[in-house]
mmCIF file of C-alpha atoms in Angstrom:
data_model
loop_
_atom_site.group_PDB
_atom_site.id
_atom_site.type_symbol
_atom_site.label_atom_id
_atom_site.label_comp_id
_atom_site.label_asym_id
_atom_site.label_seq_id
_atom_site.Cartn_x
_atom_site.Cartn_y
_atom_site.Cartn_z
ATOM 1 C CA ASN E 9 -44.274 -93.397 158.540
ATOM 2 C CA ALA E 10 -45.599 -93.735 162.100
ATOM 3 C CA GLY E 11 -46.875 -97.359 161.826
ATOM 4 C CA VAL E 12 -48.880 -98.312 164.928
ATOM 5 C CA THR E 13 -49.209 -95.655 167.591
ATOM 6 C CA GLN E 14 -50.473 -96.353 171.114
ATOM 7 C CA THR E 15 -51.441 -93.851 173.800
ATOM 8 C CA PRO E 16 -50.797 -93.482 176.622
ATOM 9 C CA LYS E 17 -47.409 -95.157 177.047
ATOM 10 C CA PHE E 18 -47.721 -95.273 180.820
ATOM 11 C CA GLN E 19 -50.723 -95.127 183.143
ATOM 12 C CA VAL E 20 -51.370 -95.715 186.833
ATOM 13 C CA LEU E 21 -54.941 -96.366 187.924
ATOM 14 C CA LYS E 22 -56.673 -97.113 191.192
ATOM 15 C CA THR E 23 -58.889 -100.162 191.480
ATOM 16 C CA GLY E 24 -62.297 -99.427 190.067
ATOM 17 C CA GLN E 25 -61.233 -96.571 187.797
ATOM 18 C CA SER E 26 -61.875 -96.732 184.083
ATOM 19 C CA MET E 27 -59.676 -95.834 181.171
ATOM 20 C CA THR E 28 -59.310 -96.254 177.426
ATOM 21 C CA LEU E 29 -56.164 -97.236 175.547
ATOM 22 C CA GLN E 30 -56.015 -95.740 172.085
ATOM 23 C CA CYS E 31 -54.442 -97.332 169.010
ATOM 24 C CA ALA E 32 -54.105 -95.939 165.509
ATOM 25 C CA GLN E 33 -52.378 -97.303 162.405
ATOM 26 C CA ASP E 34 -51.532 -95.487 159.203
ATOM 27 C CA MET E 35 -50.770 -98.503 157.000
ATOM 28 C CA ASN E 36 -54.336 -99.029 155.675
ATOM 29 C CA HIS E 37 -54.515 -102.391 157.441
ATOM 30 C CA ASN E 38 -57.812 -104.246 157.706
ATOM 31 C CA SER E 39 -57.210 -106.166 160.944
ATOM 32 C CA MET E 40 -56.279 -104.848 164.365
ATOM 33 C CA TYR E 41 -55.511 -106.628 167.618
ATOM 34 C CA TRP E 42 -55.063 -106.021 171.343
ATOM 35 C CA TYR E 43 -52.702 -108.264 173.342
ATOM 36 C CA ARG E 44 -51.536 -108.210 176.904
ATOM 37 C CA GLN E 45 -48.100 -109.374 178.007
ATOM 38 C CA ASP E 46 -47.329 -110.637 181.503
ATOM 39 C CA PRO E 47 -44.056 -112.123 182.741
ATOM 40 C CA GLY E 48 -43.766 -115.793 181.744
ATOM 41 C CA MET E 49 -47.124 -115.733 179.914
ATOM 42 C CA GLY E 50 -46.103 -114.533 176.493
ATOM 43 C CA LEU E 51 -48.723 -112.500 174.657
ATOM 44 C CA ARG E 52 -52.363 -113.274 175.116
ATOM 45 C CA LEU E 53 -55.017 -112.046 172.700
ATOM 46 C CA ILE E 54 -57.708 -109.901 174.341
ATOM 47 C CA TYR E 55 -59.858 -108.800 171.389
ATOM 48 C CA TYR E 56 -59.376 -108.375 167.701
ATOM 49 C CA SER E 57 -61.077 -106.819 164.744
ATOM 50 C CA ALA E 58 -60.678 -108.774 161.521
ATOM 51 C CA SER E 59 -62.088 -105.883 159.507
ATOM 52 C CA GLU E 60 -63.750 -102.547 160.022
ATOM 53 C CA GLY E 61 -67.125 -103.063 161.635
ATOM 54 C CA THR E 62 -66.348 -106.385 163.327
ATOM 55 C CA THR E 63 -64.835 -107.279 166.689
ATOM 56 C CA ASP E 64 -64.279 -110.686 168.304
ATOM 57 C CA LYS E 65 -63.149 -112.041 171.631
ATOM 58 C CA GLY E 66 -59.687 -113.488 172.005
ATOM 59 C CA GLU E 67 -58.258 -115.669 174.752
ATOM 60 C CA VAL E 68 -58.727 -113.300 177.721
ATOM 61 C CA PRO E 69 -61.598 -110.823 176.993
ATOM 62 C CA ASN E 70 -63.126 -110.593 180.483
ATOM 63 C CA GLY E 71 -62.967 -107.088 181.981
ATOM 64 C CA TYR E 72 -62.352 -105.403 178.611
ATOM 65 C CA ASN E 73 -64.363 -103.817 175.828
ATOM 66 C CA VAL E 74 -63.224 -102.635 172.426
ATOM 67 C CA SER E 75 -64.371 -100.259 169.733
ATOM 68 C CA ARG E 76 -63.272 -100.253 166.109
ATOM 69 C CA LEU E 77 -63.897 -96.579 165.539
ATOM 70 C CA ASN E 78 -62.904 -96.618 161.880
ATOM 71 C CA LYS E 79 -60.355 -98.398 159.726
ATOM 72 C CA ARG E 80 -57.437 -96.622 161.440
ATOM 73 C CA GLU E 81 -58.416 -96.784 165.123
ATOM 74 C CA PHE E 82 -59.086 -99.555 167.602
ATOM 75 C CA SER E 83 -59.520 -98.707 171.292
ATOM 76 C CA LEU E 84 -59.455 -100.904 174.386
ATOM 77 C CA ARG E 85 -61.522 -99.934 177.423
ATOM 78 C CA LEU E 86 -61.220 -101.068 181.023
ATOM 79 C CA GLU E 87 -64.539 -100.221 182.668
ATOM 80 C CA SER E 88 -63.514 -101.033 186.263
ATOM 81 C CA ALA E 89 -59.799 -101.687 186.555
ATOM 82 C CA ALA E 90 -58.524 -104.494 188.767
ATOM 83 C CA PRO E 91 -54.964 -105.246 189.952
ATOM 84 C CA SER E 92 -55.015 -108.378 187.755
ATOM 85 C CA GLN E 93 -55.122 -106.068 184.743
ATOM 86 C CA THR E 94 -51.691 -104.671 185.553
ATOM 87 C CA SER E 95 -49.789 -105.525 182.399
ATOM 88 C CA VAL E 96 -48.181 -104.267 179.231
ATOM 89 C CA TYR E 97 -50.720 -103.864 176.434
ATOM 90 C CA PHE E 98 -49.790 -104.105 172.778
ATOM 91 C CA CYS E 99 -51.812 -103.075 169.781
ATOM 92 C CA ALA E 100 -51.012 -104.654 166.423
ATOM 93 C CA SER E 101 -52.344 -104.518 162.889
ATOM 94 C CA ARG E 102 -52.007 -106.303 159.581
ATOM 95 C CA LEU E 103 -53.495 -106.713 156.175
ATOM 96 C CA LYS E 104 -56.075 -109.443 155.858
ATOM 97 C CA GLY E 105 -55.382 -111.942 153.149
ATOM 98 C CA THR E 106 -54.879 -115.538 152.189
ATOM 99 C CA GLY E 107 -51.571 -117.111 153.040
ATOM 100 C CA GLY E 108 -51.052 -115.013 156.131
ATOM 101 C CA ARG E 109 -49.603 -111.611 156.758
ATOM 102 C CA GLU E 110 -47.229 -110.305 159.408
ATOM 103 C CA LEU E 111 -48.334 -108.276 162.377
ATOM 104 C CA PHE E 112 -47.001 -104.772 163.020
ATOM 105 C CA PHE E 113 -46.834 -103.793 166.675
ATOM 106 C CA GLY E 114 -46.985 -100.599 168.625
ATOM 107 C CA GLU E 115 -44.463 -99.902 171.378
ATOM 108 C CA GLY E 116 -46.827 -100.867 174.191
ATOM 109 C CA SER E 117 -48.783 -99.231 176.995
ATOM 110 C CA ARG E 118 -47.670 -100.006 180.515
ATOM 111 C CA LEU E 119 -50.612 -100.061 182.920
ATOM 112 C CA THR E 120 -50.417 -100.402 186.685
ATOM 113 C CA VAL E 121 -53.570 -100.855 188.742
ATOM 114 C CA LEU E 122 -53.144 -100.206 192.449
ATOM 115 C CA SER I 17 -54.839 -122.172 176.881
ATOM 116 C CA GLN I 18 -52.246 -120.703 174.590
ATOM 117 C CA GLN I 19 -51.783 -122.146 171.181
ATOM 118 C CA GLY I 20 -48.002 -122.169 171.106
ATOM 119 C CA GLU I 21 -45.615 -123.470 173.749
ATOM 120 C CA GLU I 22 -41.930 -122.851 173.375
ATOM 121 C CA ASP I 23 -38.832 -124.376 174.794
ATOM 122 C CA PRO I 24 -36.456 -123.705 176.207
ATOM 123 C CA GLN I 25 -37.838 -120.807 178.268
ATOM 124 C CA ALA I 26 -34.346 -119.345 178.450
ATOM 125 C CA LEU I 27 -31.157 -120.009 176.523
ATOM 126 C CA SER I 28 -27.658 -118.616 177.099
ATOM 127 C CA ILE I 29 -24.922 -119.084 174.504
ATOM 128 C CA GLN I 30 -21.619 -117.566 173.412
ATOM 129 C CA GLU I 31 -21.249 -115.318 170.390
ATOM 130 C CA GLY I 32 -20.653 -117.364 167.284
ATOM 131 C CA GLU I 33 -22.663 -120.365 168.458
ATOM 132 C CA ASN I 34 -25.999 -121.429 167.008
ATOM 133 C CA ALA I 35 -29.252 -121.001 168.934
ATOM 134 C CA THR I 36 -32.261 -123.302 168.446
ATOM 135 C CA MET I 37 -35.739 -122.594 169.799
ATOM 136 C CA ASN I 38 -38.722 -124.903 169.490
ATOM 137 C CA CYS I 39 -42.438 -124.253 169.314
ATOM 138 C CA SER I 40 -45.315 -126.702 169.663
ATOM 139 C CA TYR I 41 -48.935 -125.965 168.922
ATOM 140 C CA LYS I 42 -52.279 -127.694 169.226
ATOM 141 C CA THR I 43 -54.569 -127.163 166.235
ATOM 142 C CA SER I 44 -54.268 -126.992 162.477
ATOM 143 C CA ILE I 45 -52.722 -123.848 161.079
ATOM 144 C CA ASN I 46 -52.507 -121.835 157.892
ATOM 145 C CA ASN I 47 -49.048 -120.532 158.723
ATOM 146 C CA LEU I 48 -46.658 -120.045 161.646
ATOM 147 C CA GLN I 49 -44.685 -116.898 162.333
ATOM 148 C CA TRP I 50 -41.678 -115.994 164.453
ATOM 149 C CA TYR I 51 -41.228 -112.648 166.168
ATOM 150 C CA ARG I 52 -38.448 -110.990 168.133
ATOM 151 C CA GLN I 53 -38.835 -108.602 171.048
ATOM 152 C CA ASN I 54 -36.058 -106.484 172.435
ATOM 153 C CA SER I 55 -36.442 -105.586 176.091
ATOM 154 C CA GLY I 56 -39.167 -103.006 176.622
ATOM 155 C CA ARG I 57 -40.124 -102.782 172.945
ATOM 156 C CA GLY I 58 -42.825 -104.031 170.632
ATOM 157 C CA LEU I 59 -42.499 -107.260 168.680
ATOM 158 C CA VAL I 60 -40.949 -107.361 165.248
ATOM 159 C CA HIS I 61 -41.745 -109.955 162.617
ATOM 160 C CA LEU I 62 -38.874 -112.247 161.572
ATOM 161 C CA ILE I 63 -40.194 -114.922 159.261
ATOM 162 C CA LEU I 64 -43.383 -116.687 158.158
ATOM 163 C CA ILE I 65 -43.680 -120.311 157.081
ATOM 164 C CA ARG I 66 -46.853 -121.662 155.467
ATOM 165 C CA SER I 67 -48.395 -124.985 156.331
ATOM 166 C CA ASN I 68 -47.327 -126.487 152.990
ATOM 167 C CA GLU I 69 -43.682 -125.533 153.522
ATOM 168 C CA ARG I 70 -41.154 -127.566 155.482
ATOM 169 C CA GLU I 71 -38.216 -125.218 155.687
ATOM 170 C CA LYS I 72 -37.496 -121.561 155.067
ATOM 171 C CA HIS I 73 -34.360 -119.410 155.255
ATOM 172 C CA SER I 74 -33.841 -115.702 155.798
ATOM 173 C CA GLY I 75 -30.287 -114.515 156.302
ATOM 174 C CA ARG I 76 -28.980 -116.280 159.471
ATOM 175 C CA LEU I 77 -32.463 -117.600 160.292
ATOM 176 C CA ARG I 78 -33.697 -121.069 159.420
ATOM 177 C CA VAL I 79 -37.219 -122.128 160.275
ATOM 178 C CA THR I 80 -38.625 -125.660 159.990
ATOM 179 C CA LEU I 81 -42.221 -126.776 160.269
ATOM 180 C CA ASP I 82 -43.507 -130.288 160.925
ATOM 181 C CA THR I 83 -47.298 -130.228 160.700
ATOM 182 C CA SER I 84 -47.567 -133.914 161.580
ATOM 183 C CA LYS I 85 -45.918 -133.226 164.924
ATOM 184 C CA LYS I 86 -47.395 -129.736 165.219
ATOM 185 C CA SER I 87 -44.018 -128.242 165.866
ATOM 186 C CA SER I 88 -41.609 -125.669 164.511
ATOM 187 C CA SER I 89 -38.052 -124.673 165.223
ATOM 188 C CA LEU I 90 -36.102 -121.449 164.759
ATOM 189 C CA LEU I 91 -32.344 -121.696 164.262
ATOM 190 C CA ILE I 92 -30.153 -118.595 164.480
ATOM 191 C CA THR I 93 -26.687 -119.333 163.137
ATOM 192 C CA ALA I 94 -23.462 -117.561 164.115
ATOM 193 C CA SER I 95 -25.207 -115.616 166.880
ATOM 194 C CA ARG I 96 -24.211 -112.096 167.871
ATOM 195 C CA ALA I 97 -24.636 -110.151 171.079
ATOM 196 C CA ALA I 98 -27.236 -108.050 169.230
ATOM 197 C CA ASP I 99 -29.394 -111.182 168.866
ATOM 198 C CA THR I 100 -30.113 -111.028 172.612
ATOM 199 C CA ALA I 101 -33.910 -110.754 172.812
ATOM 200 C CA SER I 102 -37.084 -112.755 173.420
ATOM 201 C CA TYR I 103 -38.352 -114.856 170.527
ATOM 202 C CA PHE I 104 -41.997 -115.852 170.070
ATOM 203 C CA CYS I 105 -43.795 -118.157 167.727
ATOM 204 C CA ALA I 106 -47.345 -117.318 166.621
ATOM 205 C CA THR I 107 -49.846 -119.569 164.920
ATOM 206 C CA ASP I 108 -52.285 -118.288 162.352
ATOM 207 C CA GLN I 109 -55.337 -120.421 161.618
ATOM 208 C CA GLY I 110 -56.204 -118.210 158.672
ATOM 209 C CA GLY I 111 -59.663 -118.068 157.218
ATOM 210 C CA ALA I 112 -62.362 -115.885 158.699
ATOM 211 C CA THR I 113 -60.924 -115.891 162.202
ATOM 212 C CA ASN I 114 -57.763 -114.042 161.176
ATOM 213 C CA LYS I 115 -56.263 -114.223 164.672
ATOM 214 C CA LEU I 116 -52.683 -114.918 165.715
ATOM 215 C CA ILE I 117 -52.021 -116.753 168.954
ATOM 216 C CA PHE I 118 -48.597 -116.422 170.529
ATOM 217 C CA GLY I 119 -46.477 -118.778 172.523
ATOM 218 C CA THR I 120 -44.782 -118.071 175.832
ATOM 219 C CA GLY I 121 -41.450 -117.193 174.253
ATOM 220 C CA THR I 122 -37.786 -118.022 174.613
ATOM 221 C CA LEU I 123 -35.381 -115.529 176.204
ATOM 222 C CA LEU I 124 -32.069 -115.702 174.362
ATOM 223 C CA ALA I 125 -28.928 -114.202 175.876
ATOM 224 C CA VAL I 126 -25.830 -114.143 173.663
ATOM 225 C CA GLN I 127 -22.634 -113.527 175.655
ATOM 226 C CA PRO I 128 -19.905 -111.545 173.872
#
């Protein structure tokens, strides 16, 4: 069982370039999330999709766009990369339900913007 | 600003000792979760405590929740070198929003 798969694992971009981070889950989860992790900042929520067909802004959405392509896939796009977007990006997913459910994480995508 | 703030930021203890990490948050929650992250890896879920619960145990983990103080603590008993990792709390408001907001984390180092 693959769980949550992120691609690419590593990427170096120049300022102004665009790219898309891909995320796919095979656990039939409703909700999917994109976080970024910076030293000393913990994880900050960029965008999330509570269910297929919906997306919402998180804590730090500026400079990003997302697409919930289908129930399995949730992509994160940087239209014009900036050095401030150098970070480790994590995709996560979970079932939606009352009482709360745990998140399952991918292994991360390490992005450097020069 | 982030929902959860944790302290201490870093903690170093000897094997066999207990480790306590604290988390404070700002708004009402449906549940609070703790996660562990080994260096360079994704986060792994440890335990979930609901807003109507005060204490929960799982193996060597004990979590408490005080909704009146908007705080939670994670206790790891009889720590091992393999417990060395970063630990994060995450608050879940539940309902339609369905989003989890993470704290800044505690880096735990357990010396053999």
